Every structure is written in structure tokens, then in C-alpha cells.
Amino acid sequence: MDFKQKFSDIKDILTVKFADLRDFIKENKKISMLVLSLILVILLCIVLIFVAAGSGKKKVILDDPLILTSDLMVPPNPANPDSFQLSRTTKDKWEVDEIEPYFTKPSEKETHDLSKANDKLIRELLEAAP
């Protein structure tokens, strides 16, 4: 079959279906009007939704760039005491007195337990190797 034959077949099928639809509408006017009005209401609702969604707030674009005339300040609040620092210069190396609050030396037992755990992992890895 060529393209013209297929097009002709589709045209014949659509002609029959439209004739059936026309006959159904003539026989059942109430149902047809109800379906048509329901479709129109749905289309109207869709249009209203798109119109309402499009009428949101418009973005305000400032032509002039913001120029700071002073340093930024944190507003006063109870969470930020007066000694609150916005920024600080960091040192390349920590001092010993700065490290002490954050670092605790492991005990001999902890070091031994860690060594045993590492040895166990190494042994398991070597056993699994071909």
C-alpha cells in the first residue's frame, strides 16, 4: 500500500466516525449540551488559572547599583553579644595554647586498641588478596 491509499483509508474512517458523532448529537441533545458545557467550563477554568498565575508580582530591577557608604553591621540581638566578631585574620599556624582546648592526647590503652583494630583490618585485607 502506498501513502495515498493509507491517507484515503484514514479519511474514510474519520468520515464514518464524524457521521456517527453527528447522529449521536442529533439523538441525544441534552447529553451533548451537557458534555459541551462541561468542556467549556473546564477550558474557562484553565484560562483563568493561567491568567491568575501570570499576574504575579513583577520583579523590580534597579538601574543603579547599590553602593555601600559604610561597613555592614549586624543588628543587635541577644544571640550576638557585643564582643561578636564579623571577621578575623587567620594565622598560618596555631599556637599551643589555642590547640589545648580542642585536642586531648590519647591514653596508652586507646593507642593500643587502635593499633589492634588497624592490625586486624590489615590482616583481613591481606587474607582476601589473591
A tleap script that builds the chain and sets N, CA, C and O, in Angstrom:
source leaprc.protein.ff14SB
mol = sequence {
  NMET ASP PHE LYS GLN LYS PHE SER ASP ILE
  LYS ASP ILE LEU THR VAL LYS PHE ALA ASP
  LEU ARG ASP PHE ILE LYS GLU ASN LYS LYS
  ILE SER MET LEU VAL LEU SER LEU ILE LEU
  VAL ILE LEU LEU CYS ILE VAL LEU ILE PHE
  VAL ALA ALA GLY SER GLY LYS LYS LYS VAL
  ILE LEU ASP ASP PRO LEU ILE LEU THR SER
  ASP LEU MET VAL PRO PRO ASN PRO ALA ASN
  PRO ASP SER PHE GLN LEU SER ARG THR THR
  LYS ASP LYS TRP GLU VAL ASP GLU ILE GLU
  PRO TYR PHE THR LYS PRO SER GLU LYS GLU
  THR HIE ASP LEU SER LYS ALA ASN ASP LYS
  LEU ILE ARG GLU LEU LEU GLU ALA ALA CPRO
}
set mol.1.N position { 0.848 -1.191 0.000 }
set mol.1.CA position { 0.000 0.000 0.000 }
set mol.1.C position { 0.884 1.241 0.000 }
set mol.1.O position { 1.930 1.292 0.648 }
set mol.2.N position { 0.438 2.211 -0.729 }
set mol.2.CA position { 1.203 3.441 -0.777 }
set mol.2.C position { 0.566 4.480 0.140 }
set mol.2.O position { -0.455 4.235 0.782 }
set mol.3.N position { 1.195 5.633 0.177 }
set mol.3.CA position { 0.782 6.686 1.084 }
set mol.3.C position { -0.627 7.188 0.760 }
set mol.3.O position { -1.405 7.453 1.676 }
set mol.4.N position { -0.965 7.321 -0.504 }
set mol.4.CA position { -2.293 7.826 -0.885 }
set mol.4.C position { -3.403 6.883 -0.438 }
set mol.4.O position { -4.474 7.327 -0.025 }
set mol.5.N position { -3.143 5.587 -0.521 }
set mol.5.CA position { -4.139 4.599 -0.100 }
set mol.5.C position { -4.364 4.686 1.416 }
set mol.5.O position { -5.501 4.646 1.885 }
set mol.6.N position { -3.270 4.805 2.173 }
set mol.6.CA position { -3.405 4.917 3.634 }
set mol.6.C position { -4.135 6.197 4.016 }
set mol.6.O position { -4.992 6.189 4.899 }
set mol.7.N position { -3.800 7.284 3.357 }
set mol.7.CA position { -4.468 8.551 3.630 }
set mol.7.C position { -5.957 8.447 3.327 }
set mol.7.O position { -6.783 8.966 4.077 }
set mol.8.N position { -6.297 7.784 2.240 }
set mol.8.CA position { -7.696 7.592 1.861 }
set mol.8.C position { -8.436 6.736 2.891 }
set mol.8.O position { -9.587 7.015 3.227 }
set mol.9.N position { -7.759 5.683 3.393 }
set mol.9.CA position { -8.377 4.834 4.417 }
set mol.9.C position { -8.648 5.626 5.698 }
set mol.9.O position { -9.716 5.497 6.297 }
set mol.10.N position { -7.693 6.434 6.109 }
set mol.10.CA position { -7.869 7.237 7.328 }
set mol.10.C position { -8.995 8.244 7.122 }
set mol.10.O position { -9.788 8.488 8.032 }
set mol.11.N position { -9.066 8.829 5.927 }
set mol.11.CA position { -10.115 9.792 5.634 }
set mol.11.C position { -11.494 9.125 5.698 }
set mol.11.O position { -12.440 9.710 6.225 }
set mol.12.N position { -11.609 7.914 5.166 }
set mol.12.CA position { -12.880 7.189 5.210 }
set mol.12.C position { -13.293 6.871 6.647 }
set mol.12.O position { -14.459 7.018 7.014 }
set mol.13.N position { -12.322 6.434 7.457 }
set mol.13.CA position { -12.620 6.104 8.856 }
set mol.13.C position { -13.088 7.341 9.606 }
set mol.13.O position { -14.062 7.276 10.357 }
set mol.14.N position { -12.406 8.473 9.412 }
set mol.14.CA position { -12.790 9.699 10.103 }
set mol.14.C position { -14.167 10.185 9.636 }
set mol.14.O position { -14.952 10.689 10.439 }
set mol.15.N position { -14.451 10.038 8.374 }
set mol.15.CA position { -15.766 10.443 7.859 }
set mol.15.C position { -16.877 9.642 8.525 }
set mol.15.O position { -17.908 10.199 8.902 }
set mol.16.N position { -16.669 8.340 8.670 }
set mol.16.CA position { -17.666 7.478 9.324 }
set mol.16.C position { -17.823 7.869 10.783 }
set mol.16.O position { -18.944 7.947 11.284 }
set mol.17.N position { -16.704 8.119 11.480 }
set mol.17.CA position { -16.764 8.472 12.907 }
set mol.17.C position { -17.471 9.803 13.102 }
set mol.17.O position { -18.280 9.939 14.020 }
set mol.18.N position { -17.177 10.801 12.246 }
set mol.18.CA position { -17.854 12.087 12.367 }
set mol.18.C position { -19.348 11.952 12.079 }
set mol.18.O position { -20.159 12.633 12.708 }
set mol.19.N position { -19.716 11.098 11.154 }
set mol.19.CA position { -21.139 10.874 10.872 }
set mol.19.C position { -21.814 10.235 12.075 }
set mol.19.O position { -22.928 10.613 12.437 }
set mol.20.N position { -21.140 9.259 12.703 }
set mol.20.CA position { -21.693 8.650 13.910 }
set mol.20.C position { -21.853 9.679 15.023 }
set mol.20.O position { -22.860 9.672 15.731 }
set mol.21.N position { -20.884 10.551 15.181 }
set mol.21.CA position { -20.945 11.578 16.219 }
set mol.21.C position { -22.083 12.551 15.932 }
set mol.21.O position { -22.801 12.949 16.850 }
set mol.22.N position { -22.255 12.936 14.682 }
set mol.22.CA position { -23.345 13.838 14.306 }
set mol.22.C position { -24.699 13.202 14.611 }
set mol.22.O position { -25.597 13.872 15.121 }
set mol.23.N position { -24.852 11.912 14.302 }
set mol.23.CA position { -26.108 11.218 14.595 }
set mol.23.C position { -26.357 11.135 16.100 }
set mol.23.O position { -27.491 11.300 16.549 }
set mol.24.N position { -25.286 10.877 16.897 }
set mol.24.CA position { -25.427 10.790 18.354 }
set mol.24.C position { -25.868 12.139 18.921 }
set mol.24.O position { -26.719 12.197 19.809 }
set mol.25.N position { -25.281 13.229 18.400 }
set mol.25.CA position { -25.642 14.556 18.891 }
set mol.25.C position { -27.096 14.872 18.557 }
set mol.25.O position { -27.798 15.460 19.380 }
set mol.26.N position { -27.566 14.494 17.365 }
set mol.26.CA position { -28.963 14.751 16.984 }
set mol.26.C position { -29.926 13.963 17.854 }
set mol.26.O position { -30.996 14.465 18.198 }
set mol.27.N position { -29.566 12.730 18.218 }
set mol.27.CA position { -30.463 11.881 19.005 }
set mol.27.C position { -30.450 12.256 20.487 }
set mol.27.O position { -31.482 12.159 21.151 }
set mol.28.N position { -29.299 12.682 21.018 }
set mol.28.CA position { -29.154 12.960 22.452 }
set mol.28.C position { -28.714 14.411 22.657 }
set mol.28.O position { -27.557 14.688 22.973 }
set mol.29.N position { -29.662 15.325 22.471 }
set mol.29.CA position { -29.329 16.742 22.555 }
set mol.29.C position { -28.963 17.154 23.981 }
set mol.29.O position { -28.053 17.962 24.168 }
set mol.30.N position { -29.648 16.620 24.985 }
set mol.30.CA position { -29.375 17.016 26.369 }
set mol.30.C position { -27.974 16.581 26.804 }
set mol.30.O position { -27.230 17.361 27.399 }
set mol.31.N position { -27.631 15.357 26.508 }
set mol.31.CA position { -26.306 14.849 26.893 }
set mol.31.C position { -25.215 15.613 26.149 }
set mol.31.O position { -24.174 15.943 26.718 }
set mol.32.N position { -25.464 15.887 24.885 }
set mol.32.CA position { -24.486 16.617 24.073 }
set mol.32.C position { -24.251 18.020 24.627 }
set mol.32.O position { -23.110 18.470 24.730 }
set mol.33.N position { -25.322 18.700 24.977 }
set mol.33.CA position { -25.192 20.053 25.533 }
set mol.33.C position { -24.481 20.018 26.891 }
set mol.33.O position { -23.687 20.905 27.205 }
set mol.34.N position { -24.771 18.999 27.683 }
set mol.34.CA position { -24.123 18.866 28.985 }
set mol.34.C position { -22.615 18.640 28.824 }
set mol.34.O position { -21.815 19.261 29.523 }
set mol.35.N position { -22.238 17.770 27.922 }
set mol.35.CA position { -20.812 17.492 27.688 }
set mol.35.C position { -20.121 18.736 27.131 }
set mol.35.O position { -19.016 19.071 27.557 }
set mol.36.N position { -20.758 19.418 26.189 }
set mol.36.CA position { -20.182 20.621 25.601 }
set mol.36.C position { -20.004 21.715 26.645 }
set mol.36.O position { -18.959 22.364 26.688 }
set mol.37.N position { -21.014 21.927 27.491 }
set mol.37.CA position { -20.881 22.958 28.527 }
set mol.37.C position { -19.820 22.571 29.559 }
set mol.37.O position { -19.126 23.447 30.076 }
set mol.38.N position { -19.679 21.295 29.865 }
set mol.38.CA position { -18.639 20.855 30.792 }
set mol.38.C position { -17.246 21.114 30.214 }
set mol.38.O position { -16.347 21.558 30.926 }
set mol.39.N position { -17.075 20.837 28.933 }
set mol.39.CA position { -15.794 21.108 28.275 }
set mol.39.C position { -15.494 22.603 28.273 }
set mol.39.O position { -14.355 23.006 28.508 }
set mol.40.N position { -16.502 23.423 28.011 }
set mol.40.CA position { -16.305 24.869 28.018 }
set mol.40.C position { -15.933 25.390 29.404 }
set mol.40.O position { -15.075 26.263 29.528 }
set mol.41.N position { -16.567 24.864 30.434 }
set mol.41.CA position { -16.249 25.278 31.809 }
set mol.41.C position { -14.811 24.884 32.164 }
set mol.41.O position { -14.093 25.667 32.787 }
set mol.42.N position { -14.392 23.693 31.777 }
set mol.42.CA position { -13.020 23.251 32.051 }
set mol.42.C position { -12.023 24.147 31.320 }
set mol.42.O position { -11.020 24.554 31.906 }
set mol.43.N position { -12.284 24.462 30.046 }
set mol.43.CA position { -11.402 25.352 29.297 }
set mol.43.C position { -11.348 26.743 29.916 }
set mol.43.O position { -10.282 27.354 29.981 }
set mol.44.N position { -12.503 27.249 30.375 }
set mol.44.CA position { -12.543 28.553 31.018 }
set mol.44.C position { -11.725 28.546 32.312 }
set mol.44.O position { -11.015 29.510 32.598 }
set mol.45.N position { -11.819 27.477 33.085 }
set mol.45.CA position { -11.034 27.357 34.321 }
set mol.45.C position { -9.535 27.322 34.015 }
set mol.45.O position { -8.742 27.948 34.718 }
set mol.46.N position { -9.159 26.605 32.988 }
set mol.46.CA position { -7.737 26.542 32.611 }
set mol.46.C position { -7.229 27.921 32.210 }
set mol.46.O position { -6.130 28.315 32.599 }
set mol.47.N position { -8.024 28.656 31.433 }
set mol.47.CA position { -7.625 30.000 31.016 }
set mol.47.C position { -7.501 30.910 32.234 }
set mol.47.O position { -6.546 31.681 32.332 }
set mol.48.N position { -8.452 30.831 33.164 }
set mol.48.CA position { -8.397 31.662 34.366 }
set mol.48.C position { -7.184 31.326 35.226 }
set mol.48.O position { -6.582 32.222 35.818 }
set mol.49.N position { -6.826 30.075 35.302 }
set mol.49.CA position { -5.649 29.668 36.090 }
set mol.49.C position { -4.391 30.259 35.477 }
set mol.49.O position { -3.537 30.775 36.198 }
set mol.50.N position { -4.262 30.191 34.157 }
set mol.50.CA position { -3.083 30.748 33.506 }
set mol.50.C position { -3.030 32.276 33.647 }
set mol.50.O position { -1.953 32.847 33.821 }
set mol.51.N position { -4.173 32.925 33.572 }
set mol.51.CA position { -4.205 34.382 33.719 }
set mol.51.C position { -3.837 34.763 35.148 }
set mol.51.O position { -3.075 35.706 35.360 }
set mol.52.N position { -4.369 34.041 36.128 }
set mol.52.CA position { -4.067 34.345 37.525 }
set mol.52.C position { -2.603 34.070 37.851 }
set mol.52.O position { -1.997 34.806 38.630 }
set mol.53.N position { -2.039 33.040 37.276 }
set mol.53.CA position { -0.629 32.710 37.536 }
set mol.53.C position { 0.284 33.734 36.877 }
set mol.53.O position { 1.366 34.006 37.398 }
set mol.54.N position { -0.104 34.289 35.789 }
set mol.54.CA position { 0.738 35.249 35.083 }
set mol.54.C position { 0.705 36.635 35.697 }
set mol.54.O position { 1.597 37.440 35.427 }
set mol.55.N position { -0.294 36.941 36.513 }
set mol.55.CA position { -0.404 38.279 37.082 }
set mol.55.C position { 0.229 38.351 38.465 }
set mol.55.O position { -0.259 39.082 39.327 }
set mol.56.N position { 1.302 37.607 38.690 }
set mol.56.CA position { 2.008 37.637 39.966 }
set mol.56.C position { 2.818 38.910 40.113 }
set mol.56.O position { 2.726 39.822 39.291 }
set mol.57.N position { 3.611 38.959 41.168 }
set mol.57.CA position { 4.432 40.143 41.414 }
set mol.57.C position { 5.480 40.288 40.317 }
set mol.57.O position { 6.105 39.316 39.892 }
set mol.58.N position { 5.648 41.493 39.887 }
set mol.58.CA position { 6.670 41.781 38.893 }
set mol.58.C position { 7.998 41.990 39.601 }
set mol.58.O position { 8.035 42.572 40.685 }
set mol.59.N position { 9.079 41.527 39.009 }
set mol.59.CA position { 10.398 41.720 39.584 }
set mol.59.C position { 10.830 43.170 39.368 }
set mol.59.O position { 10.703 43.726 38.277 }
set mol.60.N position { 11.339 43.752 40.436 }
set mol.60.CA position { 11.817 45.125 40.352 }
set mol.60.C position { 13.317 45.077 40.093 }
set mol.60.O position { 14.076 44.499 40.870 }
set mol.61.N position { 13.721 45.678 39.018 }
set mol.61.CA position { 15.136 45.714 38.663 }
set mol.61.C position { 15.614 47.148 38.847 }
set mol.61.O position { 15.112 48.077 38.215 }
set mol.62.N position { 16.592 47.303 39.725 }
set mol.62.CA position { 17.129 48.626 39.978 }
set mol.62.C position { 18.180 48.957 38.931 }
set mol.62.O position { 19.065 48.152 38.641 }
set mol.63.N position { 18.070 50.134 38.379 }
set mol.63.CA position { 19.046 50.554 37.377 }
set mol.63.C position { 20.369 50.935 38.029 }
set mol.63.O position { 21.437 50.672 37.478 }
set mol.64.N position { 20.293 51.555 39.199 }
set mol.64.CA position { 21.504 51.998 39.876 }
set mol.64.C position { 22.046 50.887 40.763 }
set mol.64.O position { 21.282 50.266 41.503 }
set mol.65.N position { 23.353 50.623 40.705 }
set mol.65.CA position { 23.931 49.607 41.588 }
set mol.65.C position { 23.967 50.113 43.029 }
set mol.65.O position { 24.047 51.317 43.270 }
set mol.66.N position { 23.909 49.195 43.970 }
set mol.66.CA position { 23.944 49.526 45.387 }
set mol.66.C position { 25.375 49.867 45.780 }
set mol.66.O position { 26.292 49.073 45.569 }
set mol.67.N position { 25.554 51.022 46.335 }
set mol.67.CA position { 26.878 51.457 46.758 }
set mol.67.C position { 26.869 51.580 48.270 }
set mol.67.O position { 26.068 52.325 48.834 }
set mol.68.N position { 27.769 50.843 48.931 }
set mol.68.CA position { 27.841 50.877 50.388 }
set mol.68.C position { 28.641 52.097 50.819 }
set mol.68.O position { 29.735 52.357 50.319 }
set mol.69.N position { 28.072 52.831 51.751 }
set mol.69.CA position { 28.778 54.005 52.260 }
set mol.69.C position { 29.459 53.724 53.581 }
set mol.69.O position { 30.281 54.521 54.032 }
set mol.70.N position { 29.128 52.592 54.218 }
set mol.70.CA position { 29.777 52.219 55.478 }
set mol.70.C position { 29.828 50.698 55.556 }
set mol.70.O position { 29.239 49.995 54.735 }
set mol.71.N position { 30.548 50.207 56.567 }
set mol.71.CA position { 30.655 48.758 56.749 }
set mol.71.C position { 29.312 48.173 57.154 }
set mol.71.O position { 28.490 48.839 57.783 }
set mol.72.N position { 29.105 46.914 56.783 }
set mol.72.CA position { 27.884 46.229 57.186 }
set mol.72.C position { 27.913 45.973 58.688 }
set mol.72.O position { 28.948 45.602 59.242 }
set mol.73.N position { 26.804 46.168 59.321 }
set mol.73.CA position { 26.716 45.966 60.765 }
set mol.73.C position { 25.649 44.918 61.062 }
set mol.73.O position { 24.586 44.886 60.442 }
set mol.74.N position { 25.968 44.061 62.033 }
set mol.74.CA position { 24.994 43.068 62.462 }
set mol.74.C position { 24.022 43.761 63.396 }
set mol.74.O position { 24.456 44.434 64.332 }
set mol.75.N position { 22.708 43.620 63.176 }
set mol.75.CA position { 21.760 44.275 64.072 }
set mol.75.C position { 21.860 43.677 65.473 }
set mol.75.O position { 22.138 42.487 65.622 }
set mol.76.N position { 21.636 44.488 66.490 }
set mol.76.CA position { 21.753 43.970 67.853 }
set mol.76.C position { 20.666 42.946 68.146 }
set mol.76.O position { 19.489 43.167 67.861 }
set mol.77.N position { 21.075 41.839 68.711 }
set mol.77.CA position { 20.118 40.840 69.175 }
set mol.77.C position { 20.794 40.012 70.255 }
set mol.77.O position { 22.021 40.023 70.352 }
set mol.78.N position { 20.031 39.297 71.067 }
set mol.78.CA position { 20.611 38.565 72.200 }
set mol.78.C position { 21.587 37.468 71.788 }
set mol.78.O position { 22.461 37.103 72.575 }
set mol.79.N position { 21.461 36.934 70.574 }
set mol.79.CA position { 22.347 35.850 70.150 }
set mol.79.C position { 23.743 36.350 69.810 }
set mol.79.O position { 24.696 35.571 69.828 }
set mol.80.N position { 23.880 37.632 69.500 }
set mol.80.CA position { 25.176 38.213 69.146 }
set mol.80.C position { 25.608 39.196 70.232 }
set mol.80.O position { 25.136 40.333 70.251 }
set mol.81.N position { 26.479 38.788 71.116 }
set mol.81.CA position { 26.925 39.715 72.163 }
set mol.81.C position { 27.782 40.844 71.569 }
set mol.81.O position { 28.126 40.826 70.387 }
set mol.82.N position { 28.116 41.821 72.419 }
set mol.82.CA position { 28.898 42.975 71.947 }
set mol.82.C position { 30.271 42.563 71.437 }
set mol.82.O position { 30.840 43.242 70.582 }
set mol.83.N position { 30.814 41.454 71.952 }
set mol.83.CA position { 32.149 41.039 71.535 }
set mol.83.C position { 32.121 40.192 70.255 }
set mol.83.O position { 33.125 39.575 69.900 }
set mol.84.N position { 30.996 40.160 69.578 }
set mol.84.CA position { 30.852 39.356 68.362 }
set mol.84.C position { 31.738 39.916 67.252 }
set mol.84.O position { 31.709 41.114 66.973 }
set mol.85.N position { 32.525 39.045 66.621 }
set mol.85.CA position { 33.416 39.468 65.548 }
set mol.85.C position { 32.826 39.076 64.203 }
set mol.85.O position { 32.438 37.926 63.998 }
set mol.86.N position { 32.760 40.027 63.297 }
set mol.86.CA position { 32.263 39.727 61.959 }
set mol.86.C position { 33.291 38.940 61.165 }
set mol.86.O position { 32.931 38.032 60.416 }
set mol.87.N position { 34.560 39.275 61.318 }
set mol.87.CA position { 35.615 38.563 60.610 }
set mol.87.C position { 36.908 38.728 61.394 }
set mol.87.O position { 37.022 39.607 62.249 }
set mol.88.N position { 37.874 37.879 61.096 }
set mol.88.CA position { 39.177 37.979 61.750 }
set mol.88.C position { 40.228 37.487 60.774 }
set mol.88.O position { 39.931 36.742 59.840 }
set mol.89.N position { 41.437 37.908 61.000 }
set mol.89.CA position { 42.531 37.427 60.166 }
set mol.89.C position { 43.038 36.124 60.774 }
set mol.89.O position { 43.242 36.034 61.985 }
set mol.90.N position { 43.235 35.145 59.952 }
set mol.90.CA position { 43.681 33.841 60.448 }
set mol.90.C position { 45.191 33.738 60.343 }
set mol.90.O position { 45.823 34.297 59.446 }
set mol.91.N position { 45.739 33.005 61.292 }
set mol.91.CA position { 47.186 32.796 61.303 }
set mol.91.C position { 47.512 31.560 60.477 }
set mol.91.O position { 46.655 30.703 60.258 }
set mol.92.N position { 48.753 31.475 60.021 }
set mol.92.CA position { 49.187 30.301 59.268 }
set mol.92.C position { 49.323 29.082 60.167 }
set mol.92.O position { 49.114 27.953 59.724 }
set mol.93.N position { 49.676 29.308 61.435 }
set mol.93.CA position { 49.927 28.215 62.359 }
set mol.93.C position { 49.248 28.489 63.684 }
set mol.93.O position { 49.215 29.631 64.142 }
set mol.94.N position { 48.702 27.447 64.307 }
set mol.94.CA position { 48.066 27.584 65.603 }
set mol.94.C position { 49.143 27.600 66.687 }
set mol.94.O position { 50.197 26.977 66.558 }
set mol.95.N position { 48.842 28.324 67.743 }
set mol.95.CA position { 49.712 28.329 68.923 }
set mol.95.C position { 49.300 27.169 69.815 }
set mol.95.O position { 48.185 26.658 69.706 }
set mol.96.N position { 50.209 26.751 70.704 }
set mol.96.CA position { 49.952 25.610 71.590 }
set mol.96.C position { 48.770 25.890 72.502 }
set mol.96.O position { 47.948 25.001 72.725 }
set mol.97.N position { 48.662 27.105 73.038 }
set mol.97.CA position { 47.552 27.418 73.945 }
set mol.97.C position { 46.202 27.452 73.209 }
set mol.97.O position { 45.164 27.271 73.846 }
set mol.98.N position { 46.188 27.676 71.896 }
set mol.98.CA position { 44.946 27.621 71.114 }
set mol.98.C position { 44.523 26.179 70.833 }
set mol.98.O position { 43.334 25.898 70.677 }
set mol.99.N position { 45.489 25.273 70.768 }
set mol.99.CA position { 45.195 23.876 70.446 }
set mol.99.C position { 44.652 23.117 71.659 }
set mol.99.O position { 43.782 22.259 71.514 }
set mol.100.N position { 45.158 23.428 72.845 }
set mol.100.CA position { 44.852 22.659 74.052 }
set mol.100.C position { 43.367 22.429 74.315 }
set mol.100.O position { 43.006 21.311 74.682 }
set mol.101.N position { 42.479 23.416 74.150 }
set mol.101.CA position { 41.051 23.132 74.442 }
set mol.101.C position { 40.429 22.112 73.490 }
set mol.101.O position { 39.436 21.471 73.835 }
set mol.102.N position { 40.999 21.958 72.302 }
set mol.102.CA position { 40.383 21.096 71.292 }
set mol.102.C position { 41.059 19.740 71.136 }
set mol.102.O position { 40.498 18.842 70.509 }
set mol.103.N position { 42.230 19.580 71.686 }
set mol.103.CA position { 42.986 18.350 71.472 }
set mol.103.C position { 43.274 17.670 72.800 }
set mol.103.O position { 43.748 18.305 73.742 }
set mol.104.N position { 42.988 16.387 72.871 }
set mol.104.CA position { 43.345 15.595 74.051 }
set mol.104.C position { 44.220 14.453 73.583 }
set mol.104.O position { 43.947 13.800 72.576 }
set mol.105.N position { 45.277 14.230 74.341 }
set mol.105.CA position { 46.188 13.143 73.977 }
set mol.105.C position { 45.517 11.810 74.295 }
set mol.105.O position { 44.918 11.657 75.360 }
set mol.106.N position { 45.612 10.840 73.375 }
set mol.106.CA position { 45.026 9.526 73.661 }
set mol.106.C position { 45.867 8.812 74.721 }
set mol.106.O position { 47.083 8.982 74.810 }
set mol.107.N position { 45.158 8.001 75.525 }
set mol.107.CA position { 45.867 7.243 76.556 }
set mol.107.C position { 46.591 6.059 75.908 }
set mol.107.O position { 46.393 5.758 74.730 }
set mol.108.N position { 47.425 5.402 76.698 }
set mol.108.CA position { 48.175 4.245 76.199 }
set mol.108.C position { 47.220 3.138 75.767 }
set mol.108.O position { 47.453 2.478 74.754 }
set mol.109.N position { 46.139 2.930 76.534 }
set mol.109.CA position { 45.160 1.887 76.205 }
set mol.109.C position { 44.459 2.200 74.886 }
set mol.109.O position { 44.280 1.311 74.054 }
set mol.110.N position { 44.058 3.463 74.686 }
set mol.110.CA position { 43.391 3.841 73.446 }
set mol.110.C position { 44.316 3.652 72.241 }
set mol.110.O position { 43.880 3.190 71.186 }
set mol.111.N position { 45.573 4.003 72.398 }
set mol.111.CA position { 46.537 3.816 71.318 }
set mol.111.C position { 46.718 2.342 70.998 }
set mol.111.O position { 46.794 1.956 69.832 }
set mol.112.N position { 46.789 1.509 72.059 }
set mol.112.CA position { 46.946 0.066 71.870 }
set mol.112.C position { 45.713 -0.528 71.178 }
set mol.112.O position { 45.846 -1.353 70.274 }
set mol.113.N position { 44.499 -0.103 71.609 }
set mol.113.CA position { 43.259 -0.607 70.993 }
set mol.113.C position { 43.180 -0.209 69.514 }
set mol.113.O position { 42.768 -1.009 68.675 }
set mol.114.N position { 43.574 1.020 69.201 }
set mol.114.CA position { 43.561 1.473 67.810 }
set mol.114.C position { 44.559 0.673 66.972 }
set mol.114.O position { 44.269 0.312 65.831 }
set mol.115.N position { 45.719 0.402 67.535 }
set mol.115.CA position { 46.728 -0.383 66.831 }
set mol.115.C position { 46.214 -1.793 66.541 }
set mol.115.O position { 46.412 -2.317 65.445 }
set mol.116.N position { 45.540 -2.416 67.546 }
set mol.116.CA position { 44.990 -3.763 67.346 }
set mol.116.C position { 43.916 -3.757 66.257 }
set mol.116.O position { 43.872 -4.658 65.419 }
set mol.117.N position { 43.054 -2.743 66.270 }
set mol.117.CA position { 41.982 -2.660 65.271 }
set mol.117.C position { 42.573 -2.495 63.871 }
set mol.117.O position { 42.091 -3.106 62.917 }
set mol.118.N position { 43.612 -1.673 63.746 }
set mol.118.CA position { 44.251 -1.483 62.446 }
set mol.118.C position { 44.939 -2.762 61.979 }
set mol.118.O position { 44.870 -3.113 60.801 }
set mol.119.N position { 45.603 -3.459 62.904 }
set mol.119.CA position { 46.248 -4.721 62.543 }
set mol.119.C position { 45.224 -5.736 62.054 }
set mol.119.O position { 45.479 -6.480 61.107 }
set mol.120.N position { 44.060 -5.765 62.708 }
set mol.120.CA position { 43.002 -6.698 62.309 }
set mol.120.C position { 42.518 -6.379 60.883 }
set mol.120.O position { 42.333 -7.286 60.071 }
set mol.121.N position { 42.313 -5.084 60.585 }
set mol.121.CA position { 41.885 -4.692 59.251 }
set mol.121.C position { 42.920 -5.066 58.194 }
set mol.121.O position { 42.572 -5.568 57.126 }
set mol.122.N position { 44.179 -4.822 58.496 }
set mol.122.CA position { 45.256 -5.164 57.549 }
set mol.122.C position { 45.298 -6.655 57.316 }
set mol.122.O position { 45.462 -7.102 56.181 }
set mol.123.N position { 45.148 -7.444 58.392 }
set mol.123.CA position { 45.177 -8.906 58.269 }
set mol.123.C position { 44.034 -9.382 57.374 }
set mol.123.O position { 44.230 -10.229 56.503 }
set mol.124.N position { 42.832 -8.827 57.596 }
set mol.124.CA position { 41.664 -9.224 56.780 }
set mol.124.C position { 41.875 -8.852 55.316 }
set mol.124.O position { 41.516 -9.620 54.424 }
set mol.125.N position { 42.459 -7.674 55.062 }
set mol.125.CA position { 42.713 -7.280 53.683 }
set mol.125.C position { 43.731 -8.184 53.008 }
set mol.125.O position { 43.575 -8.549 51.843 }
set mol.126.N position { 44.773 -8.543 53.747 }
set mol.126.CA position { 45.801 -9.404 53.162 }
set mol.126.C position { 45.301 -10.826 52.947 }
set mol.126.O position { 45.716 -11.489 51.997 }
set mol.127.N position { 44.416 -11.300 53.818 }
set mol.127.CA position { 43.838 -12.630 53.633 }
set mol.127.C position { 42.960 -12.673 52.391 }
set mol.127.O position { 42.881 -13.704 51.722 }
set mol.128.N position { 42.301 -11.566 52.078 }
set mol.128.CA position { 41.396 -11.522 50.930 }
set mol.128.C position { 42.149 -11.345 49.618 }
set mol.128.O position { 41.595 -11.590 48.547 }
set mol.129.N position { 43.389 -10.928 49.692 }
set mol.129.CA position { 44.165 -10.697 48.467 }
set mol.129.C position { 44.540 -12.036 47.831 }
set mol.129.O position { 44.830 -12.994 48.548 }
set mol.130.N position { 44.540 -12.119 46.528 }
set mol.130.CA position { 44.880 -13.388 45.872 }
set mol.130.C position { 46.364 -13.670 45.908 }
set mol.130.O position { 46.810 -14.698 45.399 }
savepdb mol mol.pdb
quit
